[in-house]
Each structure stands twice: as structure tokens, then as C-alpha cells.
PDB file of C-alpha atoms in Angstrom:
ATOM      1  CA  MET T  21       3.527 -18.180  11.059  1.00 38.00           C
ATOM      2  CA  PHE T  22      -0.914 -18.750  11.316  1.00 38.00           C
ATOM      3  CA  PRO T  23      -2.226 -21.387  12.000  1.00 37.00           C
ATOM      4  CA  PRO T  24      -3.926 -23.387   9.112  1.00 38.00           C
ATOM      5  CA  GLY T  25      -6.501 -22.160   8.083  1.00 39.00           C
ATOM      6  CA  SER T  26      -6.409 -19.009   9.245  1.00 38.00           C
ATOM      7  CA  ASP T  27      -5.951 -17.015   5.579  1.00 41.00           C
ATOM      8  CA  ASP T  28      -9.077 -14.477   5.592  1.00 42.00           C
ATOM      9  CA  ILE T  29      -8.418 -14.756   1.328  1.00 40.00           C
ATOM     10  CA  THR T  30     -10.523 -16.514  -1.182  1.00 37.00           C
ATOM     11  CA  PRO T  31      -9.395 -19.460  -3.158  1.00 37.00           C
ATOM     12  CA  HIS T  32     -10.150 -16.676  -5.720  1.00 39.00           C
ATOM     13  CA  ALA T  33      -7.110 -14.861  -4.447  1.00 39.00           C
ATOM     14  CA  ARG T  34      -4.193 -16.630  -6.835  1.00 46.00           C
ATOM     15  CA  GLY T  35      -5.740 -17.070  -9.646  1.00 57.00           C
ATOM     16  CA  ALA T  36      -8.861 -15.329 -11.294  1.00 69.00           C
ATOM     17  CA  VAL T  37     -10.515 -12.305 -10.321  1.00 73.00           C
ATOM     18  CA  ASP T  38     -12.570 -12.496  -7.343  1.00 81.00           C
ATOM     19  CA  PRO T  39     -16.323 -10.763  -8.627  1.00 81.00           C
ATOM     20  CA  GLY T  40     -16.567  -9.822  -4.707  1.00 85.00           C
ATOM     21  CA  GLU T  41     -13.174  -8.765  -5.014  1.00 89.00           C
ATOM     22  CA  ALA T  42     -13.762  -6.488  -7.932  1.00 89.00           C
ATOM     23  CA  ASP T  43     -16.757  -5.144  -6.737  1.00 92.00           C
ATOM     24  CA  LEU T  44     -14.745  -4.347  -3.284  1.00 92.00           C
ATOM     25  CA  LEU T  45     -11.412  -2.594  -5.413  1.00 92.00           C
ATOM     26  CA  ALA T  46     -14.239  -0.675  -7.877  1.00 93.00           C
ATOM     27  CA  LYS T  47     -15.795   1.037  -4.476  1.00 94.00           C
ATOM     28  CA  ALA T  48     -12.182   1.446  -3.315  1.00 94.00           C
ATOM     29  CA  GLN T  49     -11.075   2.963  -6.638  1.00 93.00           C
ATOM     30  CA  ARG T  50     -14.115   5.997  -6.489  1.00 94.00           C
ATOM     31  CA  GLY T  51     -12.746   6.708  -2.695  1.00 92.00           C
ATOM     32  CA  ASN T  52     -14.054   4.463  -0.558  1.00 93.00           C
ATOM     33  CA  LEU T  53     -11.978   3.784   2.875  1.00 93.00           C
ATOM     34  CA  PHE T  54     -14.100   1.299   4.084  1.00 95.00           C
ATOM     35  CA  ALA T  55     -14.011  -0.706   0.656  1.00 93.00           C
ATOM     36  CA  PHE T  56     -10.113  -0.729   1.168  1.00 94.00           C
ATOM     37  CA  GLU T  57     -10.383  -1.121   4.242  1.00 95.00           C
ATOM     38  CA  GLU T  58     -11.621  -5.084   3.845  1.00 95.00           C
ATOM     39  CA  ILE T  59      -9.577  -5.479   1.059  1.00 94.00           C
ATOM     40  CA  VAL T  60      -6.379  -5.048   3.581  1.00 95.00           C
ATOM     41  CA  ARG T  61      -8.309  -7.366   5.619  1.00 96.00           C
ATOM     42  CA  ARG T  62      -8.176 -10.034   3.166  1.00 94.00           C
ATOM     43  CA  TYR T  63      -4.914  -9.611   2.065  1.00 95.00           C
ATOM     44  CA  GLN T  64      -2.442  -7.574   4.852  1.00 94.00           C
ATOM     45  CA  ARG T  65      -1.661 -11.671   6.305  1.00 95.00           C
ATOM     46  CA  ARG T  66      -0.278 -12.827   3.229  1.00 94.00           C
ATOM     47  CA  VAL T  67       1.487  -9.769   2.508  1.00 95.00           C
ATOM     48  CA  TYR T  68       3.012  -9.767   5.992  1.00 95.00           C
ATOM     49  CA  GLY T  69       3.707 -13.285   5.096  1.00 92.00           C
ATOM     50  CA  THR T  70       5.243 -11.705   2.096  1.00 93.00           C
ATOM     51  CA  ALA T  71       8.048  -9.242   4.117  1.00 94.00           C
ATOM     52  CA  LEU T  72       9.236 -11.483   6.810  1.00 92.00           C
ATOM     53  CA  ARG T  73       9.872 -14.610   4.482  1.00 91.00           C
ATOM     54  CA  ILE T  74      12.129 -11.671   2.581  1.00 91.00           C
ATOM     55  CA  VAL T  75      13.141  -9.769   5.478  1.00 90.00           C
ATOM     56  CA  ARG T  76      13.383 -11.753   8.266  1.00 87.00           C
ATOM     57  CA  ARG T  77      12.303  -9.267  10.841  1.00 90.00           C
ATOM     58  CA  HIS T  78       8.935  -8.775  12.368  1.00 92.00           C
ATOM     59  CA  ASP T  79       9.006  -5.384  13.314  1.00 92.00           C
ATOM     60  CA  VAL T  80      10.246  -4.869   9.383  1.00 93.00           C
ATOM     61  CA  ALA T  81       8.039  -6.892   7.687  1.00 93.00           C
ATOM     62  CA  ASP T  82       5.461  -4.285   9.592  1.00 95.00           C
ATOM     63  CA  ASP T  83       6.894  -1.674   8.286  1.00 95.00           C
ATOM     64  CA  VAL T  84       6.785  -3.330   5.277  1.00 95.00           C
ATOM     65  CA  VAL T  85       2.809  -4.093   4.710  1.00 95.00           C
ATOM     66  CA  GLN T  86       2.128  -0.811   6.222  1.00 96.00           C
ATOM     67  CA  ASP T  87       3.956   0.914   3.572  1.00 96.00           C
ATOM     68  CA  ALA T  88       3.096  -1.444   1.050  1.00 96.00           C
ATOM     69  CA  PHE T  89      -0.700  -0.901   1.545  1.00 96.00           C
ATOM     70  CA  LEU T  90      -0.254   2.864   1.664  1.00 95.00           C
ATOM     71  CA  ARG T  91       1.260   2.520  -2.072  1.00 95.00           C
ATOM     72  CA  ALA T  92      -1.370   0.354  -2.839  1.00 95.00           C
ATOM     73  CA  TYR T  93      -3.626   2.637  -1.835  1.00 94.00           C
ATOM     74  CA  GLN T  94      -2.082   5.680  -3.591  1.00 94.00           C
ATOM     75  CA  ALA T  95      -1.487   4.419  -6.602  1.00 94.00           C
ATOM     76  CA  LEU T  96      -4.844   2.132  -6.082  1.00 93.00           C
ATOM     77  CA  GLU T  97      -6.929   4.446  -9.801  1.00 91.00           C
ATOM     78  CA  ARG T  98      -4.468   2.712 -11.741  1.00 92.00           C
ATOM     79  CA  PHE T  99      -5.465  -0.696 -10.745  1.00 91.00           C
ATOM     80  CA  ASP T 100      -6.235  -2.546 -13.532  1.00 89.00           C
ATOM     81  CA  ARG T 101      -9.500  -4.762 -11.216  1.00 86.00           C
ATOM     82  CA  GLN T 102      -9.477  -7.451 -14.488  1.00 86.00           C
ATOM     83  CA  ARG T 103      -6.288  -8.247 -12.037  1.00 86.00           C
ATOM     84  CA  PRO T 104      -6.217 -10.425  -8.743  1.00 88.00           C
ATOM     85  CA  PHE T 105      -5.134  -8.160  -5.912  1.00 92.00           C
ATOM     86  CA  GLY T 106      -3.503 -10.178  -4.631  1.00 90.00           C
ATOM     87  CA  PRO T 107      -0.250 -10.658  -6.618  1.00 90.00           C
ATOM     88  CA  TRP T 108       0.064  -7.441  -7.336  1.00 92.00           C
ATOM     89  CA  ILE T 109       0.138  -6.002  -2.907  1.00 94.00           C
ATOM     90  CA  CYS T 110       2.770  -9.268  -2.780  1.00 92.00           C
ATOM     91  CA  ARG T 111       4.973  -8.071  -5.013  1.00 91.00           C
ATOM     92  CA  ILE T 112       4.986  -3.902  -4.253  1.00 94.00           C
ATOM     93  CA  ALA T 113       6.138  -5.628  -0.710  1.00 94.00           C
ATOM     94  CA  ALA T 114       8.725  -7.661  -2.443  1.00 93.00           C
ATOM     95  CA  ASN T 115      10.099  -4.778  -3.888  1.00 92.00           C
ATOM     96  CA  LEU T 116      10.107  -2.802  -0.442  1.00 94.00           C
ATOM     97  CA  ALA T 117      11.261  -5.676   1.565  1.00 92.00           C
ATOM     98  CA  VAL T 118      13.726  -6.451  -0.977  1.00 90.00           C
ATOM     99  CA  ASN T 119      14.930  -1.517  -1.128  1.00 89.00           C
ATOM    100  CA  HIS T 120      15.025  -2.532   2.902  1.00 90.00           C
ATOM    101  CA  VAL T 121      17.296  -4.940   2.682  1.00 87.00           C
ATOM    102  CA  ARG T 122      19.355  -3.694   0.151  1.00 82.00           C
ATOM    103  CA  SER T 123      19.904  -0.097   2.639  1.00 78.00           C
ATOM    104  CA  PRO T 124      22.745   0.642   4.358  1.00 72.00           C
ATOM    105  CA  GLU T 125      20.504   1.014   7.885  1.00 68.00           C
ATOM    106  CA  SER T 126      19.167  -2.478   7.521  1.00 62.00           C
ATOM    107  CA  ARG T 127      21.204  -4.908   9.696  1.00 50.00           C
ATOM    108  CA  GLU T 128      20.004  -8.375   8.714  1.00 42.00           C
ATOM    109  CA  GLU T 129      19.671 -10.256  11.820  1.00 46.00           C
ATOM    110  CA  ALA T 130      17.951 -14.222  12.410  1.00 42.00           C
ATOM    111  CA  LEU T 131      14.794 -14.733  13.900  1.00 44.00           C
ATOM    112  CA  PRO T 132      14.938 -15.208  17.833  1.00 45.00           C
ATOM    113  CA  GLU T 133      14.350 -19.131  17.994  1.00 41.00           C
ATOM    114  CA  SER T 134      10.932 -18.546  20.161  1.00 40.00           C
ATOM    115  CA  LEU T 135       9.705 -16.145  17.482  1.00 43.00           C
ATOM    116  CA  ALA T 136      10.051 -19.178  14.404  1.00 42.00           C
ATOM    117  CA  GLU T 137       6.596 -20.554  13.350  1.00 47.00           C
ATOM    118  CA  ALA T 138       4.977 -22.724  15.855  1.00 44.00           C
ATOM    119  CA  PRO T 139       4.308 -26.751  14.144  1.00 45.00           C
ATOM    120  CA  ALA T 140       0.755 -27.235  12.996  1.00 50.00           C
ATOM    121  CA  PRO T 141      -1.360 -28.204  16.210  1.00 54.00           C
ATOM    122  CA  ASP T 142      -2.439 -31.875  14.832  1.00 62.00           C
ATOM    123  CA  GLN T 143       0.677 -32.650  13.269  1.00 67.00           C
ATOM    124  CA  GLY T 144       1.349 -35.021  16.580  1.00 71.00           C
ATOM    125  CA  PRO T 145       4.777 -34.836  18.452  1.00 71.00           C
ATOM    126  CA  LEU T 146       6.581 -36.696  15.774  1.00 72.00           C
ATOM    127  CA  GLY T 147       5.271 -34.234  12.843  1.00 71.00           C
ATOM    128  CA  GLY T 148       5.595 -31.421  14.732  1.00 69.00           C
ATOM    129  CA  VAL T 149      10.007 -32.103  15.026  1.00 71.00           C
ATOM    130  CA  LEU T 150       9.956 -32.844  11.188  1.00 74.00           C
ATOM    131  CA  GLU T 151       8.299 -29.826  10.909  1.00 76.00           C
ATOM    132  CA  SER T 152      10.169 -27.671  12.923  1.00 75.00           C
ATOM    133  CA  GLU T 153      14.389 -29.376  11.204  1.00 78.00           C
ATOM    134  CA  GLY T 154      12.285 -28.747   7.649  1.00 78.00           C
ATOM    135  CA  ARG T 155      11.838 -24.824   8.879  1.00 77.00           C
ATOM    136  CA  GLU T 156      15.577 -24.625  10.577  1.00 80.00           C
ATOM    137  CA  VAL T 157      17.043 -25.814   7.033  1.00 81.00           C
ATOM    138  CA  LEU T 158      15.182 -23.584   5.222  1.00 80.00           C
ATOM    139  CA  ASP T 159      15.324 -20.337   7.013  1.00 79.00           C
ATOM    140  CA  ARG T 160      18.836 -20.818   7.000  1.00 83.00           C
ATOM    141  CA  ALA T 161      18.554 -21.914   3.184  1.00 83.00           C
ATOM    142  CA  MET T 162      17.135 -18.714   2.630  1.00 81.00           C
ATOM    143  CA  ASP T 163      19.902 -16.725   4.787  1.00 81.00           C
ATOM    144  CA  ARG T 164      22.491 -17.125   2.342  1.00 86.00           C
ATOM    145  CA  LEU T 165      20.428 -15.812  -0.212  1.00 85.00           C
ATOM    146  CA  SER T 166      20.830 -12.140  -1.129  1.00 84.00           C
ATOM    147  CA  PRO T 167      17.832  -9.986  -0.883  1.00 81.00           C
ATOM    148  CA  GLU T 168      16.671 -10.403  -3.877  1.00 83.00           C
ATOM    149  CA  GLN T 169      17.337 -14.171  -4.738  1.00 85.00           C
ATOM    150  CA  ARG T 170      15.431 -14.491  -1.747  1.00 85.00           C
ATOM    151  CA  ALA T 171      12.801 -12.633  -3.203  1.00 85.00           C
ATOM    152  CA  VAL T 172      12.585 -14.122  -6.775  1.00 87.00           C
ATOM    153  CA  PHE T 173      11.624 -17.101  -4.027  1.00 86.00           C
ATOM    154  CA  VAL T 174       9.270 -16.285  -2.940  1.00 85.00           C
ATOM    155  CA  LEU T 175       7.173 -14.340  -5.156  1.00 86.00           C
ATOM    156  CA  ARG T 176       7.778 -18.410  -7.189  1.00 84.00           C
ATOM    157  CA  VAL T 177       7.504 -20.785  -4.587  1.00 83.00           C
ATOM    158  CA  PHE T 178       4.850 -18.752  -2.050  1.00 81.00           C
ATOM    159  CA  GLU T 179       3.337 -16.694  -3.699  1.00 80.00           C
ATOM    160  CA  GLU T 180       3.058 -18.907  -7.264  1.00 80.00           C
ATOM    161  CA  LEU T 181       3.876 -14.892  -9.026  1.00 81.00           C
ATOM    162  CA  SER T 182       5.277 -16.644 -13.024  1.00 83.00           C
ATOM    163  CA  TYR T 183       9.036 -15.873 -14.023  1.00 85.00           C
ATOM    164  CA  GLN T 184       7.676 -13.038 -15.998  1.00 83.00           C
ATOM    165  CA  GLU T 185       5.666 -11.201 -13.020  1.00 81.00           C
ATOM    166  CA  ILE T 186       8.639 -12.023 -10.969  1.00 83.00           C
ATOM    167  CA  ALA T 187      10.773 -10.638 -13.386  1.00 81.00           C
ATOM    168  CA  GLU T 188       8.600  -7.747 -14.282  1.00 78.00           C
ATOM    169  CA  ALA T 189       7.718  -7.409 -10.238  1.00 75.00           C
ATOM    170  CA  LEU T 190      11.043  -6.696  -9.119  1.00 79.00           C
ATOM    171  CA  GLY T 191      12.439  -5.020 -12.299  1.00 78.00           C
ATOM    172  CA  ILE T 192      15.233  -8.063 -13.209  1.00 81.00           C
ATOM    173  CA  SER T 193      15.403 -10.383 -16.751  1.00 81.00           C
TER     174      SER T 193
END
């Protein structure tokens, strides 16, 4: 979906808390909108990827991302800055995405091939074909999963959350 290396996330986003991120979060908790805007900038692609993998539609993923950041902002005063922000915001997005897919007005549609992720440019022709075929196989397999199973898969494989974190995030055992 996005070229390799285009993600603006710091190396600490999936593990220990980055001191710069903790400082931004402290400022945002005190009402600094510019600090929260920077947090959004750092995480919006990651959150979008999480949402898209679950809802499977770009327009819906955009709505989920917007709602996830709005909810995160509203709950920011309760956020523990000793924990990394990335998994927290992705759990919010995953819950919203699952709720959307479960909703009666949700009409899941397969992504048009023209909107699929483009292969990385440095792979060569054979690498591009193999990447594209692998993505198609993964997409078909994910389409057969229930929204809850898809959320678990996305949070485990792409967000690297522990099973305990996934269970807490989704309210399941």
C-alpha cells in the first residue's frame, strides 16, 4: 500500500516508549493540539493499514482512522505515557473496524484490483509478480475470515501484539 520506508513511525513505536513520543504525548495531554497533530502524523499510516486490513475498503478505513484518532484524543488524559502509543491507537482502530464490519449497514466489498498495493519497485519483474500473487492469496484468505478473526490476525501479524493484548483489546478470551 505504501512504499517501503515511507512509514513515519520511529523505531521505538512497536516496543519501548520513545522519549520524544512521551514528551509529545505529555504536551498533547496538556492540550497542545500541535503535539497531537504530530502524533497523528506519525501514526496515521500504521492505523490506516490496520483498519484497511480489517474493513477491506479504503473509504471505510479513512472513516475508521478519523474516528480512532478522535476517540484517542478524547481519552488522551487517561493514556499511560509509560506505554507505547502505537499499539493503543491500533487497538482502538481495530475495535472500530470490527464494529463497522459487524454492523448491519456494512457491505463488505472486495477491493478493486486497481486499488491493491503496488509491488516494491526494486524487486524486478519476477519479484513483482510473486509479490502480487502472494498478496492475492493473502487477500482471498483474509476475505474468508470473520471480522473478529481478521482483527486478531491483523493485530498479531502486522501489529505484533501479544495474545493477551489482543484479547484485552477485543474483549475476547
